[in-house]
């Protein structure tokens, strides 16, 4: 367990390096979202986190929904616009008490998230063009086999109005590019400057499969591919 919003993946990896036994380990890593950036840090920047030669060898790394090119939702300006759009959508919903509460919640989240943004280092590293992504997306020697799982999510037929609305406003933030509600689909596996990218033969889940950022592991297609 480790902090994911208040600390960077480099800090997380350094903590892990300090906990590892002296003897060398060989591991396979199954990572989700930001966890893939942490795993890439262990794999590609071992010296930066105190991993001497032979302490940790990552043999295989599977990344599901990892923002290897960042995500617009980690950009304060776009996050602000997303929350504005959520508020606008709520204004069209019939006037019931729960909607009034949701409007209040969105307003509070906006004040906290945007106001405290500079202190959320674990989030800001996922902004496109961040210093961590710039370091990772250089041509470091590829020492592990990389695999990718991504999704272009669309709500299933008959989905609730709230889910349809969320997908609509998220697509606006991503400028209609395919995404899993959090991370651009192509950004998980496409060319980004790093030697291990583009990742060959990624598992790309289609809109018809309706898999969002939080439901990769429950998808039978993903489970079969992992097997």
Coordinates of C-alpha atoms in Angstrom, one line a residue:
X1 CA 0.0 0.0 0.0
X2 CA 1.3 3.5 -0.9
X3 CA 0.1 7.0 -1.3
X4 CA -0.9 7.7 -4.9
X5 CA -2.0 11.3 -4.9
X6 CA 0.4 13.0 -2.5
X7 CA 3.6 11.2 -3.7
X8 CA 5.1 10.6 -7.1
X9 CA 5.7 7.2 -8.6
X10 CA 9.5 7.9 -8.1
X11 CA 8.9 8.3 -4.4
X12 CA 6.8 5.2 -4.3
X13 CA 9.5 3.2 -6.1
X14 CA 12.2 4.5 -3.8
X15 CA 10.2 3.4 -0.8
X16 CA 9.8 -0.1 -2.3
X17 CA 13.5 -0.2 -3.1
X18 CA 14.3 0.4 0.5
X19 CA 12.0 -2.5 1.6
X20 CA 13.5 -5.1 -0.8
X21 CA 15.8 -7.8 0.5
X22 CA 19.5 -7.6 -0.7
X23 CA 19.1 -10.7 -2.8
X24 CA 18.0 -10.2 -6.4
X25 CA 14.4 -10.7 -7.3
X26 CA 12.8 -11.4 -10.7
X27 CA 9.2 -10.4 -11.0
X28 CA 6.3 -10.1 -13.3
X29 CA 4.1 -7.1 -12.7
X30 CA 0.4 -6.6 -13.4
X31 CA -0.3 -2.9 -13.2
X32 CA -3.4 -0.7 -13.4
X33 CA -3.5 3.0 -14.4
X34 CA -0.9 5.0 -12.5
X35 CA 0.6 1.8 -11.2
X36 CA 2.0 1.2 -14.7
X37 CA 4.1 4.4 -14.3
X38 CA 5.4 3.1 -11.0
X39 CA 6.3 -0.2 -12.6
X40 CA 8.0 1.6 -15.5
X41 CA 10.0 3.7 -13.0
X42 CA 11.3 0.5 -11.4
X43 CA 12.1 -1.0 -14.8
X44 CA 13.5 2.0 -16.7
X45 CA 14.9 4.3 -13.9
X46 CA 16.4 1.9 -11.3
X47 CA 19.3 4.2 -10.5
X48 CA 17.0 7.1 -9.7
X49 CA 15.2 5.1 -7.0
X50 CA 18.2 3.4 -5.4
X51 CA 18.0 0.0 -7.1
X52 CA 21.6 -1.2 -7.7
X53 CA 22.5 -3.8 -10.3
X54 CA 20.8 -7.1 -9.8
X55 CA 18.4 -6.1 -7.0
X56 CA 15.2 -6.2 -9.1
X57 CA 14.6 -7.6 -12.5
X58 CA 11.2 -6.9 -14.1
X59 CA 10.7 -9.7 -16.6
X60 CA 7.2 -8.9 -17.8
X61 CA 5.0 -5.8 -17.3
X62 CA 1.3 -5.8 -18.2
X63 CA -0.2 -2.3 -18.1
X64 CA -4.0 -1.8 -18.1
X65 CA -5.2 1.8 -18.6
X66 CA -1.8 3.3 -17.9
X67 CA -1.4 6.9 -18.9
X68 CA 1.9 6.5 -20.7
X69 CA 1.3 9.8 -22.6
X70 CA -0.6 11.3 -19.6
X71 CA -4.2 12.1 -19.3
X72 CA -6.1 15.4 -19.8
X73 CA -7.9 14.8 -16.4
X74 CA -4.6 15.5 -14.6
X75 CA -4.4 19.0 -16.2
X76 CA -5.9 21.5 -13.8
X77 CA -7.5 23.6 -16.5
X78 CA -9.2 20.6 -18.1
X79 CA -10.2 19.2 -14.8
X80 CA -11.8 22.6 -14.1
X81 CA -13.7 22.5 -17.4
X82 CA -14.8 18.9 -16.8
X83 CA -16.3 19.9 -13.4
X84 CA -18.0 22.9 -15.1
X85 CA -19.6 20.5 -17.6
X86 CA -20.7 18.1 -15.0
X87 CA -22.5 21.0 -13.2
X88 CA -24.1 22.1 -16.5
X89 CA -25.4 18.6 -17.1
X90 CA -26.8 18.4 -13.6
X91 CA -28.7 21.6 -14.3
X92 CA -30.7 19.8 -17.0
X93 CA -31.8 17.0 -14.6
X94 CA -35.2 17.4 -12.9
X95 CA -35.1 19.4 -9.7
X96 CA -34.9 16.7 -7.0
X97 CA -33.0 16.9 -3.7
X98 CA -30.2 14.5 -4.7
X99 CA -29.3 16.7 -7.7
X100 CA -28.9 19.8 -5.4
X101 CA -26.6 17.7 -3.2
X102 CA -24.6 16.6 -6.2
X103 CA -24.2 20.2 -7.3
X104 CA -22.8 21.1 -3.9
X105 CA -20.4 18.1 -4.0
X106 CA -19.1 19.1 -7.4
X107 CA -18.6 22.6 -6.3
X108 CA -16.6 21.5 -3.2
X109 CA -14.5 19.0 -5.3
X110 CA -13.7 21.8 -7.8
X111 CA -12.5 24.1 -5.0
X112 CA -10.4 21.4 -3.4
X113 CA -9.0 19.7 -6.5
X114 CA -8.1 22.9 -8.5
X115 CA -7.1 25.0 -5.4
X116 CA -4.8 22.3 -4.0
X117 CA -3.6 21.1 -7.4
X118 CA 0.1 22.1 -7.0
X119 CA 0.4 20.0 -3.9
X120 CA -1.0 16.8 -5.5
X121 CA 2.3 15.5 -6.9
X122 CA 1.0 12.0 -7.5
X123 CA -1.6 13.5 -9.8
X124 CA 0.4 16.2 -11.6
X125 CA 2.9 13.6 -12.9
X126 CA 0.1 12.2 -15.1
X127 CA -0.3 15.6 -16.9
X128 CA 0.8 15.3 -20.5
X129 CA 4.4 16.5 -20.8
X130 CA 5.2 16.2 -17.1
X131 CA 8.8 15.8 -16.0
X132 CA 8.3 12.2 -15.1
X133 CA 6.7 11.3 -18.4
X134 CA 9.5 13.2 -20.2
X135 CA 12.1 11.0 -18.3
X136 CA 10.2 7.8 -18.9
X137 CA 9.6 8.5 -22.6
X138 CA 13.2 8.6 -23.5
X139 CA 15.0 5.8 -25.2
X140 CA 16.1 3.9 -22.1
X141 CA 17.2 0.3 -22.8
X142 CA 14.1 -2.0 -22.8
X143 CA 14.8 -4.7 -20.2
X144 CA 11.3 -6.1 -19.8
X145 CA 8.6 -7.4 -22.1
X146 CA 5.8 -4.9 -22.1
X147 CA 2.1 -5.7 -22.7
X148 CA -0.8 -3.3 -22.9
X149 CA -4.6 -3.4 -22.3
X150 CA -6.7 -0.3 -23.2
X151 CA -10.3 0.5 -23.9
X152 CA -12.5 2.8 -26.0
X153 CA -15.4 2.9 -23.6
X154 CA -19.0 3.5 -24.5
X155 CA -22.0 2.9 -22.2
X156 CA -23.8 -0.3 -22.8
X157 CA -27.3 -0.1 -24.4
X158 CA -29.8 0.8 -21.8
X159 CA -27.2 2.4 -19.4
X160 CA -28.5 4.9 -16.9
X161 CA -28.7 8.6 -17.8
X162 CA -25.9 9.5 -15.4
X163 CA -23.4 7.1 -17.1
X164 CA -24.4 8.4 -20.5
X165 CA -23.8 12.0 -19.4
X166 CA -20.5 11.2 -17.8
X167 CA -19.3 9.6 -21.0
X168 CA -20.4 12.6 -23.0
X169 CA -18.6 15.2 -20.9
X170 CA -15.5 13.1 -20.7
X171 CA -15.4 12.7 -24.5
X172 CA -15.5 16.5 -24.7
X173 CA -12.5 16.8 -22.4
X174 CA -10.6 14.3 -24.5
X175 CA -11.7 16.1 -27.7
X176 CA -13.6 13.0 -28.8
X177 CA -10.5 10.8 -28.8
X178 CA -11.2 7.2 -27.7
X179 CA -10.8 6.8 -23.9
X180 CA -11.8 4.6 -21.0
X181 CA -13.2 7.6 -19.0
X182 CA -9.8 8.4 -17.5
X183 CA -7.0 7.6 -20.0
X184 CA -6.8 8.0 -23.7
X185 CA -7.0 4.6 -25.4
X186 CA -4.0 5.0 -27.7
X187 CA -1.9 6.6 -25.0
X188 CA -1.5 3.3 -23.2
X189 CA 0.4 1.6 -26.0
X190 CA 1.3 4.1 -28.8
X191 CA 4.7 5.5 -29.8
X192 CA 5.8 8.0 -27.2
X193 CA 9.6 8.2 -27.6
X194 CA 10.5 5.3 -25.3
X195 CA 12.3 2.3 -26.7
X196 CA 9.7 -0.2 -25.7
X197 CA 6.9 1.7 -27.5
X198 CA 4.8 1.3 -29.5
X199 CA 3.8 -1.9 -27.6
X200 CA 3.1 -4.7 -30.1
X201 CA -0.3 -6.4 -30.3
X202 CA -2.1 -4.5 -27.5
X203 CA -5.4 -5.8 -26.3
X204 CA -7.7 -3.0 -27.3
X205 CA -11.3 -3.4 -25.9
X206 CA -13.9 -1.9 -28.2
X207 CA -16.8 0.3 -27.5
X208 CA -19.1 -2.6 -27.9
X209 CA -17.4 -4.4 -24.9
X210 CA -18.2 -1.4 -22.7
X211 CA -15.2 -1.7 -20.4
X212 CA -14.3 1.5 -18.5
X213 CA -11.2 2.4 -16.5
X214 CA -12.4 0.6 -13.4
X215 CA -13.6 -2.7 -14.9
X216 CA -10.6 -4.1 -16.7
X217 CA -10.0 -7.0 -14.4
X218 CA -13.7 -8.1 -14.4
X219 CA -13.7 -8.4 -18.2
X220 CA -13.7 -12.1 -19.4
X221 CA -11.7 -11.1 -22.5
X222 CA -9.0 -9.6 -20.3
X223 CA -8.9 -12.6 -18.0
X224 CA -8.6 -15.0 -20.9
X225 CA -5.7 -12.9 -22.4
X226 CA -3.9 -12.9 -19.0
X227 CA -4.3 -16.7 -18.9

